[in-house]
Short mmCIF file of C-alpha atoms in Angstrom, two decimals:
data_model
loop_
_atom_site.label_atom_id
_atom_site.label_comp_id
_atom_site.label_asym_id
_atom_site.label_seq_id
_atom_site.Cartn_x
_atom_site.Cartn_y
_atom_site.Cartn_z
CA LYS C 1 10.79 -21.49 0.82
CA GLN C 2 8.68 -22.88 2.81
CA GLU C 3 5.16 -22.62 1.89
CA VAL C 4 1.46 -23.39 4.04
CA THR C 5 -1.81 -24.89 3.29
CA GLN C 6 -4.81 -24.70 4.96
CA ILE C 7 -7.55 -26.95 3.78
CA PRO C 8 -10.93 -26.64 4.03
CA ALA C 9 -10.27 -22.76 4.08
CA ALA C 10 -14.65 -22.51 5.54
CA LEU C 11 -15.84 -25.29 7.79
CA SER C 12 -20.25 -25.07 8.89
CA VAL C 13 -20.54 -27.51 12.20
CA PRO C 14 -23.22 -28.36 14.05
CA GLU C 15 -22.59 -27.61 18.40
CA GLY C 16 -21.02 -30.52 19.71
CA GLU C 17 -19.08 -32.29 17.29
CA ASN C 18 -15.54 -32.87 17.10
CA LEU C 19 -13.44 -32.26 14.42
CA VAL C 20 -9.37 -31.65 12.99
CA LEU C 21 -8.19 -28.92 10.87
CA ASN C 22 -5.42 -29.49 8.89
CA CYS C 23 -2.17 -28.24 8.25
CA SER C 24 0.11 -28.64 5.04
CA PHE C 25 3.82 -27.03 4.42
CA THR C 26 6.19 -28.62 1.94
CA ASP C 27 9.81 -27.94 4.03
CA SER C 28 10.27 -30.80 6.69
CA ALA C 29 12.57 -29.75 8.29
CA ILE C 30 10.68 -26.61 10.68
CA TYR C 31 11.57 -25.83 13.87
CA ASN C 32 8.34 -25.42 15.59
CA LEU C 33 4.94 -24.51 14.64
CA GLN C 34 2.09 -22.50 16.61
CA TRP C 35 -1.44 -22.80 16.02
CA PHE C 36 -3.74 -19.58 16.48
CA ARG C 37 -7.26 -17.86 16.86
CA GLN C 38 -8.15 -15.23 15.07
CA ASP C 39 -11.87 -13.55 16.33
CA PRO C 40 -12.81 -10.56 12.98
CA GLY C 41 -11.11 -8.20 13.54
CA LYS C 42 -8.85 -8.40 16.75
CA GLY C 43 -5.74 -10.00 16.63
CA LEU C 44 -4.07 -13.34 16.46
CA THR C 45 -4.50 -15.14 20.04
CA SER C 46 -2.01 -18.19 20.36
CA LEU C 47 -3.31 -21.32 21.32
CA LEU C 48 -0.92 -24.31 20.96
CA LEU C 49 3.17 -24.81 20.63
CA ILE C 50 4.62 -26.78 19.42
CA GLN C 51 8.66 -27.75 19.14
CA SER C 52 9.79 -29.88 16.57
CA SER C 53 11.22 -32.78 19.48
CA GLN C 54 7.54 -33.49 20.65
CA ARG C 55 4.85 -35.06 18.68
CA GLU C 56 1.47 -33.01 20.32
CA GLN C 57 -0.03 -30.51 22.64
CA THR C 58 -2.94 -30.44 24.68
CA SER C 59 -5.25 -27.96 26.29
CA GLY C 60 -8.57 -28.22 27.37
CA ARG C 61 -10.26 -29.73 24.06
CA LEU C 62 -7.52 -28.45 22.25
CA ASN C 63 -4.28 -31.07 20.38
CA ALA C 64 -2.48 -30.69 18.54
CA SER C 65 0.08 -32.94 16.75
CA LEU C 66 2.57 -32.84 14.53
CA ASP C 67 4.34 -35.32 12.67
CA LYS C 68 7.41 -33.32 10.58
CA SER C 69 8.02 -36.94 8.04
CA SER C 70 4.38 -36.00 6.40
CA GLY C 71 4.15 -32.15 5.87
CA ARG C 72 1.63 -32.43 8.62
CA SER C 73 -0.05 -30.25 11.22
CA THR C 74 -3.90 -31.27 13.07
CA LEU C 75 -5.53 -29.28 15.63
CA TYR C 76 -8.69 -32.01 17.04
CA ILE C 77 -11.01 -29.47 19.06
CA ALA C 78 -13.88 -31.33 21.40
CA ALA C 79 -17.52 -31.37 21.48
CA SER C 80 -17.71 -28.40 19.95
CA GLN C 81 -18.92 -24.44 20.92
CA PRO C 82 -20.25 -21.96 18.97
CA GLY C 83 -17.80 -19.49 21.16
CA ASP C 84 -15.05 -21.82 19.25
CA SER C 85 -16.22 -19.86 15.82
CA ALA C 86 -13.53 -17.86 15.10
CA THR C 87 -10.87 -18.09 12.06
CA TYR C 88 -8.04 -20.92 13.05
CA LEU C 89 -3.80 -19.98 11.21
CA CYS C 90 -1.67 -22.60 11.46
CA ALA C 91 2.77 -20.91 11.23
CA VAL C 92 5.99 -22.55 10.45
CA ILE C 93 7.06 -20.26 13.05
CA SER C 94 11.22 -21.29 12.37
CA ASP C 95 9.98 -19.86 8.91
CA MET C 96 7.66 -17.46 9.32
CA ARG C 97 5.25 -18.66 7.19
CA PHE C 98 0.84 -18.12 7.64
CA GLY C 99 -1.33 -20.63 6.53
CA ALA C 100 -4.27 -18.79 4.56
CA GLY C 101 -6.56 -19.72 7.96
CA THR C 102 -10.01 -22.07 8.23
CA ARG C 103 -12.75 -20.29 8.85
CA LEU C 104 -14.86 -22.28 11.13
CA THR C 105 -18.34 -21.80 12.51
CA VAL C 106 -19.99 -23.98 15.12
CA LYS C 107 -23.92 -23.46 14.89
CA PRO C 108 -25.89 -23.78 17.87
CA GLY E 1 5.13 -4.29 29.95
CA ALA E 2 2.34 -6.72 30.17
CA GLY E 3 1.88 -7.61 25.78
CA VAL E 4 2.22 -6.87 22.86
CA SER E 5 0.76 -2.94 22.14
CA GLN E 6 0.54 -1.85 19.00
CA THR E 7 -0.99 2.84 18.37
CA PRO E 8 -2.47 3.89 16.37
CA SER E 9 -4.65 0.62 15.99
CA ASN E 10 -6.24 2.58 13.13
CA LYS E 11 -4.75 4.89 10.74
CA VAL E 12 -6.88 6.75 7.65
CA THR E 13 -3.65 7.91 5.23
CA GLU E 14 -4.02 9.60 1.90
CA LYS E 15 -2.74 8.56 -1.06
CA GLY E 16 1.32 9.66 -0.91
CA LYS E 17 2.11 10.74 2.94
CA TYR E 18 4.41 9.05 5.31
CA VAL E 19 3.17 7.29 7.49
CA GLU E 20 5.01 5.53 11.22
CA LEU E 21 3.21 2.52 12.99
CA ARG E 22 4.58 2.07 16.25
CA CYS E 23 5.12 -1.70 18.52
CA ASP E 24 5.84 -2.17 21.24
CA PRO E 25 7.37 -5.38 22.18
CA ILE E 26 6.83 -7.25 25.57
CA SER E 27 9.43 -6.60 27.93
CA GLY E 28 13.04 -8.38 27.50
CA HIS E 29 11.27 -9.89 24.50
CA THR E 30 15.29 -10.51 21.50
CA ALA E 31 12.81 -11.24 18.71
CA LEU E 32 10.44 -8.86 16.74
CA TYR E 33 8.62 -9.86 13.55
CA TRP E 34 5.93 -6.96 11.24
CA TYR E 35 3.29 -9.07 9.26
CA ARG E 36 0.88 -7.70 7.39
CA GLN E 37 -2.99 -9.01 6.74
CA SER E 38 -5.13 -8.98 4.03
CA LEU E 39 -9.09 -9.63 4.09
CA GLY E 40 -9.56 -12.94 4.25
CA GLN E 41 -5.36 -13.54 3.80
CA GLY E 42 -3.23 -15.10 6.98
CA PRO E 43 -0.56 -12.10 7.61
CA GLU E 44 2.33 -12.00 5.07
CA PHE E 45 6.31 -12.28 7.17
CA LEU E 46 7.10 -8.02 6.17
CA ILE E 47 10.58 -8.10 8.67
CA TYR E 48 12.20 -9.57 11.42
CA PHE E 49 14.60 -7.92 14.44
CA GLN E 50 16.80 -9.77 16.55
CA GLY E 51 17.52 -7.16 18.91
CA THR E 52 18.27 -3.84 17.60
CA GLY E 53 19.61 -5.49 14.45
CA ALA E 54 17.19 -6.49 11.05
CA ALA E 55 17.92 -10.12 10.95
CA ASP E 56 15.93 -10.98 7.55
CA ASP E 57 12.67 -8.09 5.97
CA SER E 58 12.59 -10.17 2.93
CA GLY E 59 9.52 -9.27 3.22
CA LEU E 60 9.39 -5.95 2.95
CA PRO E 61 8.15 -5.54 -0.57
CA ASN E 62 9.70 -2.32 -2.03
CA ASP E 63 11.41 0.44 -1.10
CA ARG E 64 8.79 2.92 0.22
CA PHE E 65 8.71 0.74 3.32
CA PHE E 66 11.45 0.82 6.25
CA ALA E 67 11.70 0.09 10.06
CA VAL E 68 13.90 0.74 12.44
CA ARG E 69 14.65 -0.84 16.23
CA PRO E 70 17.22 1.29 17.52
CA GLU E 71 17.43 0.17 21.37
CA GLY E 72 16.36 -2.81 21.04
CA SER E 73 12.53 -2.87 22.18
CA VAL E 74 10.40 -0.44 20.67
CA SER E 75 10.29 -0.41 16.04
CA THR E 76 9.27 1.72 14.24
CA LEU E 77 7.18 0.60 10.59
CA LYS E 78 7.97 3.69 8.27
CA ILE E 79 6.45 4.07 4.82
CA GLN E 80 6.71 6.55 2.51
CA ARG E 81 4.63 7.85 -0.51
CA THR E 82 2.05 5.40 1.04
CA GLU E 83 -0.60 3.81 -2.33
CA ARG E 84 -3.99 2.12 -1.90
CA GLY E 85 -3.13 -1.32 -2.25
CA ASP E 86 -0.50 -1.55 1.10
CA SER E 87 -4.43 -0.34 3.12
CA ALA E 88 -3.93 -3.29 5.27
CA VAL E 89 -3.75 -4.49 8.90
CA TYR E 90 -0.26 -3.40 9.96
CA LEU E 91 0.59 -7.21 12.53
CA CYS E 92 3.77 -6.79 15.67
CA ALA E 93 4.34 -10.32 17.28
CA SER E 94 7.75 -10.33 19.54
CA SER E 95 9.30 -13.50 21.44
CA PRO E 96 11.35 -14.57 24.01
CA ASP E 97 13.43 -15.81 21.55
CA PRO E 98 14.55 -16.45 17.62
CA GLY E 99 11.84 -19.68 17.25
CA GLY E 100 10.19 -19.23 20.16
CA GLY E 101 6.15 -18.33 20.11
CA TYR E 102 4.64 -15.37 18.63
CA THR E 103 2.86 -12.98 21.03
CA PHE E 104 1.00 -10.66 18.34
CA GLY E 105 -0.34 -6.96 18.75
CA SER E 106 -4.45 -6.21 18.17
CA GLY E 107 -2.67 -4.96 14.95
CA THR E 108 -2.35 -0.72 13.50
CA ARG E 109 -5.26 -0.61 10.42
CA LEU E 110 -3.89 1.57 7.27
CA THR E 111 -6.55 3.01 5.07
CA VAL E 112 -5.18 4.65 2.09
CA VAL E 113 -7.61 6.82 0.46
#
């Protein structure tokens, strides 16, 4: 059974810092992986979808990479802003499994 | 529709009652997923539909939970004899095809008192 882990569970950084969020999975035979953002009391907003044939995807200040052989994906956020404060979740779509998320706080 | 719609947004019910939660996916999306999310945790998979059929219902916690998608679009999650432990946010997502990216609805917050 696929297990998805996100470390750290919470992260606090000053505004302007570049940061990396980690997602690891136990079964490397995945088809695709998706990163989401969730604001308190809200639903999940898709950020980036990486297909298994891709190594990375970029959208604005966000870059997600996928290394199937090592069972890892990372979400890089450049020049963080207070508006980036939210919980970030990764999901192995082909296995329908989510991590527990990393709660990010960006301090002004 | 333009997005995934879930109704109601909030539901408070008494222990032992029956509830139905509705999900209206994006038009043309063949895959539909139900998840449950408790506070501070990631979404927990419940059931996946491809078209009208339940392709994977391995996440349903027990036989009090049931879901249907009779015409391959709208889906209803049904919970019988609700328990306080069923309180959570129930999320629905749709995808244009299996393995395609998810689009989520805003969820239904179920509270069993």
